[in-house]
Short mmCIF file of C-alpha atoms and ligand atoms in Angstrom, two decimals:
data_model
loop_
_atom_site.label_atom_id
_atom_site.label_comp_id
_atom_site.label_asym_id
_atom_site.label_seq_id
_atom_site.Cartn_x
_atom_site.Cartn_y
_atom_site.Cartn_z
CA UNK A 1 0.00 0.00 0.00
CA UNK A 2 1.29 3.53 -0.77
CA UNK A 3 1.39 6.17 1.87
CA UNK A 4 -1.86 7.07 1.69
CA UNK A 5 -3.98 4.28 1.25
CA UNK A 6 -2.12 3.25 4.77
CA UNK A 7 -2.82 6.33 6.38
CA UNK A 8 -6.43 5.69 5.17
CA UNK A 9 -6.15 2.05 6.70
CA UNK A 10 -4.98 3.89 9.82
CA UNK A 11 -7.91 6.24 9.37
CA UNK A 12 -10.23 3.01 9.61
CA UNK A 13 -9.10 1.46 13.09
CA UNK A 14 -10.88 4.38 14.63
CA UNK A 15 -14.12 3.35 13.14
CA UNK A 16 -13.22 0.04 14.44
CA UNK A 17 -12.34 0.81 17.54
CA UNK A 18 -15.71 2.59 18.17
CA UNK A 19 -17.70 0.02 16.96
CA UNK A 20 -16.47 -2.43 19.12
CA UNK A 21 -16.85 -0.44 22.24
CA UNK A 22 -20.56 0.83 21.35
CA UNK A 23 -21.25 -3.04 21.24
CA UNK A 24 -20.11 -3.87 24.83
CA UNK A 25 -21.62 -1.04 25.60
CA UNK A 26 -25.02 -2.47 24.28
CA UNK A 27 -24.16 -5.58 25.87
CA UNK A 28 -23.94 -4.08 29.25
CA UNK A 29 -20.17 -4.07 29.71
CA UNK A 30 -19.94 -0.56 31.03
CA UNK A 31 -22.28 3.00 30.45
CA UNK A 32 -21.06 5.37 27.60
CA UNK A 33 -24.71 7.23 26.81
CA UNK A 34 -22.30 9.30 24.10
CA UNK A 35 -21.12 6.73 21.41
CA UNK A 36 -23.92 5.90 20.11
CA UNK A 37 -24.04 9.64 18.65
CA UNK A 38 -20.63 8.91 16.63
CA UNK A 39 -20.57 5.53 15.21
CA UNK A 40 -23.31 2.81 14.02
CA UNK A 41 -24.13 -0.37 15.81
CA UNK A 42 -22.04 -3.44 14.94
CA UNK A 43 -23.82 -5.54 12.21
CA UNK A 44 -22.80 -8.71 14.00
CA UNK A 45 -21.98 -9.67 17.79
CA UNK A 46 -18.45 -9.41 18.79
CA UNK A 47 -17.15 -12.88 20.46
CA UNK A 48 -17.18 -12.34 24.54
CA UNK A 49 -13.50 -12.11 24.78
CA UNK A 50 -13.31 -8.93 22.60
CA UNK A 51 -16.19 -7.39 24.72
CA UNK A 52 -14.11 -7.96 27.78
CA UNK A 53 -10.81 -7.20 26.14
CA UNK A 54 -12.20 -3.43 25.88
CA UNK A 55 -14.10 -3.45 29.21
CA UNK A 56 -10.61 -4.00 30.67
CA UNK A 57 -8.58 -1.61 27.97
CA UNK A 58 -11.82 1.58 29.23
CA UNK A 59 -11.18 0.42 32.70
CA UNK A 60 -7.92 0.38 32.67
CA UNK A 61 -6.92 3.51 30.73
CA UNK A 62 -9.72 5.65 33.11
CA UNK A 63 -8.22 4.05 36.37
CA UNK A 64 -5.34 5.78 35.70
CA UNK A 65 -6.86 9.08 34.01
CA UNK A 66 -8.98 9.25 37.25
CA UNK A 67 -5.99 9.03 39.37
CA UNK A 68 -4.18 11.84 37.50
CA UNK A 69 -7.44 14.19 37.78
CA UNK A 70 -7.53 13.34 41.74
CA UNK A 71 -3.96 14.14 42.33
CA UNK A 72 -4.06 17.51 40.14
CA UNK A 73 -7.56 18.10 41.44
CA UNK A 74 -8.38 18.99 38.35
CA UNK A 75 -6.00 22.02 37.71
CA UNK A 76 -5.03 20.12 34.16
CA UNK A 77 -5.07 19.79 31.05
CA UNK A 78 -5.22 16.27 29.39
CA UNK A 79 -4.65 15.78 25.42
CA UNK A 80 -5.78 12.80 23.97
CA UNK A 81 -3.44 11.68 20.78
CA UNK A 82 -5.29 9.81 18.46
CA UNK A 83 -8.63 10.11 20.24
CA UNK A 84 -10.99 8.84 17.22
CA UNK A 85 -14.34 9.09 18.53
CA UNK A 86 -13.27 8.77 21.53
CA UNK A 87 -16.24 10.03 24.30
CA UNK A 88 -14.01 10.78 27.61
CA UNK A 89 -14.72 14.11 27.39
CA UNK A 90 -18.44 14.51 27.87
CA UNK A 91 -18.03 11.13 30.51
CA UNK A 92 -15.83 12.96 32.08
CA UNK A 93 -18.16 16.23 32.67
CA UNK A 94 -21.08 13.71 33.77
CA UNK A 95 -19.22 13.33 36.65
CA UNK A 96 -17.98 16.77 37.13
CA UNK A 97 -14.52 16.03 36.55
CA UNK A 98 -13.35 18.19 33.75
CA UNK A 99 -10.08 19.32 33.69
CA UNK A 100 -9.49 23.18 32.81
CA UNK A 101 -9.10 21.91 29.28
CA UNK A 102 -9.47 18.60 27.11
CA UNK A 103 -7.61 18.39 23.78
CA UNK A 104 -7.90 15.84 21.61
CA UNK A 105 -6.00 15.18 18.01
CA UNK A 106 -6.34 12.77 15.31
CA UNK A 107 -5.98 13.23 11.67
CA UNK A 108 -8.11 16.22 10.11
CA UNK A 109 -10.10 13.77 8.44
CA UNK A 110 -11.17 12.08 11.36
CA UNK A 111 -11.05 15.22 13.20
CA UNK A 112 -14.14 16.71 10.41
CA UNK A 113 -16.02 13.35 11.19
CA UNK A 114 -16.44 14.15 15.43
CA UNK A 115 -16.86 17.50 14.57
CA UNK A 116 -19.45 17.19 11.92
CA UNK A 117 -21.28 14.58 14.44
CA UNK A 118 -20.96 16.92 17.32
CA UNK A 119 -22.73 20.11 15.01
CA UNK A 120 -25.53 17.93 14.56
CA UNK A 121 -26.87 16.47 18.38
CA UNK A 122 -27.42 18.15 20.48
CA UNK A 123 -26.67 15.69 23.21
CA UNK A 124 -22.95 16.57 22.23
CA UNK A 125 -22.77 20.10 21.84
CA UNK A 126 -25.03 20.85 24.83
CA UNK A 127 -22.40 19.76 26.96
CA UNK A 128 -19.82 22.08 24.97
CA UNK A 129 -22.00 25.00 25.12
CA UNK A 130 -22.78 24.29 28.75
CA UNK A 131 -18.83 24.62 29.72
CA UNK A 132 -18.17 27.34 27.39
CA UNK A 133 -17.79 30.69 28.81
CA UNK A 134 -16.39 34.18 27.24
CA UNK A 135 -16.29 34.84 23.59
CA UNK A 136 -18.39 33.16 21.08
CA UNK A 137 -16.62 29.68 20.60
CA UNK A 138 -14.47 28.85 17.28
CA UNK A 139 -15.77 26.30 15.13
CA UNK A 140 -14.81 25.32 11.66
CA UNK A 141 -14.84 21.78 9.47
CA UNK A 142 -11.31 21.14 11.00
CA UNK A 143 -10.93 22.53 14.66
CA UNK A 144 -13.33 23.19 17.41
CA UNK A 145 -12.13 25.31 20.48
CA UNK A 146 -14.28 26.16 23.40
CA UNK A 147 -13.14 27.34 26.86
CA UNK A 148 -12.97 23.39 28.10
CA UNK A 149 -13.08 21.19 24.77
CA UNK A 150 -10.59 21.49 22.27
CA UNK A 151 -10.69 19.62 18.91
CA UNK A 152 -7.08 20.04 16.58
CA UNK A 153 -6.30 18.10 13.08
CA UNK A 154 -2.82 17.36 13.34
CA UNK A 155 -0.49 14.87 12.17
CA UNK A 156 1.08 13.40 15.08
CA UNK A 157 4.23 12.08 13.43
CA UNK A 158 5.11 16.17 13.03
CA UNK A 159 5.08 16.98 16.62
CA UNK A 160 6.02 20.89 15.61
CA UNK A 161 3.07 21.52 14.12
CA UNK A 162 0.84 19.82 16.49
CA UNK A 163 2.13 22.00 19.25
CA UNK A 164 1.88 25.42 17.04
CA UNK A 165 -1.87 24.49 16.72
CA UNK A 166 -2.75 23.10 20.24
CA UNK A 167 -0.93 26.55 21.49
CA UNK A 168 -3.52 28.53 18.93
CA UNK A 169 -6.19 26.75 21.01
CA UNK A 170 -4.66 27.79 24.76
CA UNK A 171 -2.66 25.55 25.65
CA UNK A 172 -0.67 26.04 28.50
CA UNK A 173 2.37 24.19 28.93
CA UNK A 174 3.29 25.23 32.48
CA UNK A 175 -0.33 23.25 33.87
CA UNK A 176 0.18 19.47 34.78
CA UNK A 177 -0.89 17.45 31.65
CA UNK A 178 -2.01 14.24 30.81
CA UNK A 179 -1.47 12.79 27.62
CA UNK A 180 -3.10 9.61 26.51
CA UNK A 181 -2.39 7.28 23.87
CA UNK A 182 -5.17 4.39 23.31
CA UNK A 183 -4.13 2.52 20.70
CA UNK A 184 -2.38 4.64 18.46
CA UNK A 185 1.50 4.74 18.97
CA UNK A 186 1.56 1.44 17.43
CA UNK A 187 0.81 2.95 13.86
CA UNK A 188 3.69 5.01 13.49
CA UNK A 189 7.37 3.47 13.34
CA UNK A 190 9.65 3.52 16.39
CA UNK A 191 11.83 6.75 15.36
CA UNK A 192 7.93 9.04 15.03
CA UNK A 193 6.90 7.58 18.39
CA UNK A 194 9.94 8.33 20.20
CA UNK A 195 9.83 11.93 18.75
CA UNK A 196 6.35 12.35 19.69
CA UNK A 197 7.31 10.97 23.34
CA UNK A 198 10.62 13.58 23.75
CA UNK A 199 8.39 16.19 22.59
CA UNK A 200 6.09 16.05 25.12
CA UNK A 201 8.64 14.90 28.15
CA UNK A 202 10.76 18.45 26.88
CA UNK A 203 7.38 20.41 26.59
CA UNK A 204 5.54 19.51 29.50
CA UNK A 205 7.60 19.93 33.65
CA UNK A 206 4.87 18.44 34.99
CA UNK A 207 2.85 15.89 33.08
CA UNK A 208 2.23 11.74 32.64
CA UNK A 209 1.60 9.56 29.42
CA UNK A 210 -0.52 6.64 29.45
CA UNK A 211 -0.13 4.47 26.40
CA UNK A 212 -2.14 1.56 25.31
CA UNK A 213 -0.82 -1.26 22.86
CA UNK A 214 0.43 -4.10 21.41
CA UNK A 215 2.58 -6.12 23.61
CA UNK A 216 4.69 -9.70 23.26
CA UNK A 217 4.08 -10.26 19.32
CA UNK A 218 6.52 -12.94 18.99
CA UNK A 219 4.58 -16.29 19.52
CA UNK A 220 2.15 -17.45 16.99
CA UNK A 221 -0.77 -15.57 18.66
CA UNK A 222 0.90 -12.63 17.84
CA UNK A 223 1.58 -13.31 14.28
CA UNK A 224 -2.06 -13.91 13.78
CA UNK A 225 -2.67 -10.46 15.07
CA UNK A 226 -0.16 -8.75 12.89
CA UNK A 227 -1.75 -10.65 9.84
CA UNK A 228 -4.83 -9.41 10.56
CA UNK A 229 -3.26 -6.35 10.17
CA UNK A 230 -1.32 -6.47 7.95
CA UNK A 231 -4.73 -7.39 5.52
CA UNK A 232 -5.94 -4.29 6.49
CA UNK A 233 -2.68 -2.45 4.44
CA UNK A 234 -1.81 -0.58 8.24
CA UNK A 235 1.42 0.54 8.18
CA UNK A 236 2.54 -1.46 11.39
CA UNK A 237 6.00 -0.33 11.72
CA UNK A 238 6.01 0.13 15.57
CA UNK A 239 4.63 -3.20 16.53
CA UNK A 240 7.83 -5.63 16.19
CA UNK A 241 10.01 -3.21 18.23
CA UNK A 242 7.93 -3.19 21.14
CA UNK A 243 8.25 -6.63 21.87
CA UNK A 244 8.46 -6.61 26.10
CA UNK A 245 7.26 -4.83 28.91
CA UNK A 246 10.66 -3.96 29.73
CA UNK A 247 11.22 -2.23 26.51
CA UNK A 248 7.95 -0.39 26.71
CA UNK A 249 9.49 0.88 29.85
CA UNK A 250 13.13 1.49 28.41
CA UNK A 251 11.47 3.67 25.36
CA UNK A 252 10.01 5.57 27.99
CA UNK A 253 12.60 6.78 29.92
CA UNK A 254 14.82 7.02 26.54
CA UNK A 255 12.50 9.37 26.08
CA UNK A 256 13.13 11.64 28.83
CA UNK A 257 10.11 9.98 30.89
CA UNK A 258 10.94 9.57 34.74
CA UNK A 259 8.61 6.42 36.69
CA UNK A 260 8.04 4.28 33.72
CA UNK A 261 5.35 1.27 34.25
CA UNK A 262 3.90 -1.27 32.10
CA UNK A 263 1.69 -3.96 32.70
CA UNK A 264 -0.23 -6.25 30.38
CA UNK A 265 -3.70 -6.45 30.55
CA UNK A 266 -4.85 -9.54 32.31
CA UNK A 267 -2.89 -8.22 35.11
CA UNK A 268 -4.76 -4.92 34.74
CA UNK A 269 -7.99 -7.31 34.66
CA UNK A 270 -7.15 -8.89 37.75
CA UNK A 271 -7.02 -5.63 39.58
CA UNK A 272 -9.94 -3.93 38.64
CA UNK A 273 -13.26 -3.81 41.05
CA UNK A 274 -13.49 -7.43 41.33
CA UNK A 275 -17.65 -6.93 42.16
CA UNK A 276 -17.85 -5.13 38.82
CA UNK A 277 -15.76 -7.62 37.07
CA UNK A 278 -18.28 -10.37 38.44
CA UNK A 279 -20.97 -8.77 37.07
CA UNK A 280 -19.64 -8.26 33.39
CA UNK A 281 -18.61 -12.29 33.73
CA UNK A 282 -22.50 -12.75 34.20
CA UNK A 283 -23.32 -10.90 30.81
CA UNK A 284 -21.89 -13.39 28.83
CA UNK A 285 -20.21 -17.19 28.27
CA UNK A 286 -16.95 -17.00 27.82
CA UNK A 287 -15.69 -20.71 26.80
CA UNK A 288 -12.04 -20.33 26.53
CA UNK A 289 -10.65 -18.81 29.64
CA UNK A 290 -6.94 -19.74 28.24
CA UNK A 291 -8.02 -17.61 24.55
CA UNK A 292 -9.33 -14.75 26.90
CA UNK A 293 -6.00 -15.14 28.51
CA UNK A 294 -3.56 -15.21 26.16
CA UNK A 295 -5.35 -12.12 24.14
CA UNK A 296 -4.87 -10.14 27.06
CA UNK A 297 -1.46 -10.85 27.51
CA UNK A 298 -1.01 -9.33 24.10
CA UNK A 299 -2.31 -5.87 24.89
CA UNK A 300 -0.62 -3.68 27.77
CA UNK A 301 -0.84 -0.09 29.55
CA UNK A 302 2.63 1.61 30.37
CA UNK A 303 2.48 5.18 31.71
CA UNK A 304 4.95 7.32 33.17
CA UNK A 305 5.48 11.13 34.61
CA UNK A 306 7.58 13.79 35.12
CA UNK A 307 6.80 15.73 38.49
CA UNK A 308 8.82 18.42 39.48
CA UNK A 309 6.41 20.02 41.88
CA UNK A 310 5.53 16.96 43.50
CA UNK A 311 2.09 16.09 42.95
CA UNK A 312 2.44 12.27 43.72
CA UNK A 313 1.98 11.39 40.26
CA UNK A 314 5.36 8.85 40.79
CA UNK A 315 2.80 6.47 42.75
CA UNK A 316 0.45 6.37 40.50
CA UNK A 317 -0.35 2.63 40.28
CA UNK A 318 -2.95 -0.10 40.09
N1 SAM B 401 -7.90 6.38 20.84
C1 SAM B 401 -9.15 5.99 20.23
C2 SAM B 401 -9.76 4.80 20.97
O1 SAM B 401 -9.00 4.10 21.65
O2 SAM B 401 -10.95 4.59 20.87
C3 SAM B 401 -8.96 5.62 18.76
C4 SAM B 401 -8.02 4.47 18.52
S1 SAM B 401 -7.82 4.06 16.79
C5 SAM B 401 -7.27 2.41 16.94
C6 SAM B 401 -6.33 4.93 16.32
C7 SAM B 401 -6.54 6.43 16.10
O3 SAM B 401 -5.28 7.09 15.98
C8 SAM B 401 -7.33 6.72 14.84
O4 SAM B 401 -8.38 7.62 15.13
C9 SAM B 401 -6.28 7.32 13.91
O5 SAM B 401 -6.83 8.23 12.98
C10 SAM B 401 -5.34 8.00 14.90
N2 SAM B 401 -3.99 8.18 14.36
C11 SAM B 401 -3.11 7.20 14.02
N3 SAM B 401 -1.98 7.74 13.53
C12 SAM B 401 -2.13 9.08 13.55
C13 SAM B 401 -1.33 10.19 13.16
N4 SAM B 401 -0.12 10.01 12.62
N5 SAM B 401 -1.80 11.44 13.32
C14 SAM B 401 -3.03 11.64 13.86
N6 SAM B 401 -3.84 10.64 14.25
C15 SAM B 401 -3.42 9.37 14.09
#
C-alpha cells in the first residue's frame, strides 16, 4: 500500500475501535450514553473475549486518568493523541470532573467526522456550550475550540506543528498534563513515536503519558494479530520493536520519561473492582478462559510522569 492508502487504513481502526466499544456497551459491559451519537451499531456480535478485552482496555486507561485528575484536582489539562471518537470528554463532565481543558487530536479527516457529528446532536454540543464561557466559541470543518473542549487536526508524526496548533487553542504548557495514547503509537514506526514521546517529556515539567498497545508479538498468537493487520494495508512499523514490557518501559525513559510502568492487561484485569468484574462475567459465556488469557497478555498499559512540583503522580499505580 502507498502512503496514503495506509494512512487511510490507519484512518479506519478508529471506526473500528468505536464500533467495538458501542457493542459492549449495548451488551452491558460498562455505560457510555455518548457513542452511540458517533458511530453505528455493529452488524454482528463481537465474540465475549473482545467485549471484555475493551471493558478492561476503558477500565484500565480511566483508572489511571482518574488518578491523575484526583492528584491535580483537576487544575489540568489532558490531550488525547489519536482520540478517534473517543467520548471521555463529555463522561468525564457527567461526573464533574473536567479538567481546565481537554484536547484531543487525530488526523483532520477524522477530526471533520467528530466535529461534523458533534454540530448535529445536540446531546454533544449541549455539553460544549454548557462549559463554554467568554467569547463566542471557534468552530470550523477542521478545529473546534471552546473554553474546556478542544478539537485540533494534526499529524502526530510532526510533533512541531501539532504544538503550534494546540498553542492557537490555549494551551498552556506550564499546567500538569495528561497525555493519553489508546491505541495509536503502534501505527507510526519507532523513530515518530519516540519523537512524539521527547516532545512532550521536553514540553511539559509536569505531566504523565498513558499508552495503550500491542505487547509480546513474537509467539504465533501474535503473528495472527499482525496478519490481521497487515490485511488491512496498516502501516505497522512500531509493533515488532515493542516486543516486552521492559522495553515499553526502556522507550520511555529514553524518552526523557521519569517512573516508567507497564503492565499487560490480564494483570490490569485482575485488579480492577473485582464486584464489577463479576458482574460483566454474568453478561456473557466466555468458553475459553486460556483464549481470553492469552489475548490479554497481548495488549498492555505503560504510563509514566515527570513531576517536578511533587504532585504524587510517581505512585500512581494499580
Ligand atoms: N484512541 C481511540 C480509541 O482508543 O478509541 C482511537 C483508537 S484508533 C485504533 C487509532 C486512532 O489514531 C485513529 O483515530 C487514527 O486516525 C489515529 N492516528 C493514528 N496515527 C495518527 C497520526 N499520525 N496522526 C493523527 N492521528 C493518528
Amino acid at each position: 500500500a502507498g502512503p496514503d492508502e495506509a494512512d487511510e487504513a490507519v484512518r479506519g481502526t478508529c471506526e473500528d475501535a468505536s464500533v467495538c466499544k458501542r457493542f459492549a456497551v449495548s451488551v452491558g459491559y460498562w455505560k457510555d450514553p455518548y457513542i452511540q451519537y458517533f458511530v453505528r451499531q455493529a452488524k454482528e456480535r463481537k465474540a465475549p473475549e473482545i467485549n471484555r478485552g475493551y471493558y478492561a482496555r476503558v477500565h484500565g486507561v480511566s483508572y489511571l486518568i482518574k488518578a491523575f485528575l484526583e492528584r491535580t484536582e483537576c487544575n489540568c489539562q489532558i490531550v488525547n493523541l489519536g482520540a478517534g471518537m473517543d467520548t471521555l470528554f463529555w463522561r468525564l463532565k457527567d461526573e464533574n470532573l473536567l479538567p481546565r481543558k481537554y484536547f484531543e487530536v487525530d488526523f483532520p479527516m477524522i477530526v471533520a467526522r467528530k466535529i461534523h457529528n458533534i454540530k448535529s446532536k445536540p446531546p454533544l454540543s449541549k455539553p460544549i456550550m454548557e462549559s463554554h464561557s467568554g467569547d463566542s466559541l471557534l468552530i470550523d470543518s477542521h478545529s473546534l475550540d471552546s473554553s474546556r473542549y478542544s478539537i485540533v487536526g494534526a499529524d502526530l508524526r510532526f510533533s512541531s506543528d501539532l504544538e503550534e496548533k494546540l498553542k492557537k487553542h490555549s494551551l498552556d504548557v506550564h499546567l500538569p498534563t495528561l497525555l493519553v495514547a489508546e491505541c495509536v503509537l503502534v501505527y507510526m514506526t519507532p523513530q515518530q513515536s519516540a519523537n512524539l514521546l521527547k516532545w512532550a517529556a521536553n514540553t511539559f515539567p509536569v505531566a504523565m503519558v498513558i499508552n495503550y498497545e500491542q505487547v509480546n508479538m513474537r509467539d504465533r498468537f501474535g503473528q495472527i494479530m499482525i496478519e490481521n493487520l497487515q490485511r488491512r494495508q496498516c502501516n505497522l512499523a512500531g509493533v515488532e520493536l515493542c516486543t516486552s514490557l521492559q522495553s515499553q518501559r526502556e522507550r520511555l525513559l529514553e524518552s526523557g520519561w521519569e517512573n516508567a510502568r507497564a503492565i499487560d492487561m490480564m494483570k490490569v484485569y485482575s485488579f480492577l473492582p473485582q464486584a464489577d468484574v463479576k458482574r460483566i462475567e454474568a453478561l456473557e459465556f466466555l468458553d475459553e478462559k486460556e483464549l481470553f488469557e492469552q489475548l490479554m497478555q497481548h495488549y498492555c498499559i505503560c504510563w509514566a510522569s515527570k513531576d517536578s512540583s511533587n504532585l504524587g503522580l510517581a505512585n500512581i499505580d494499580f
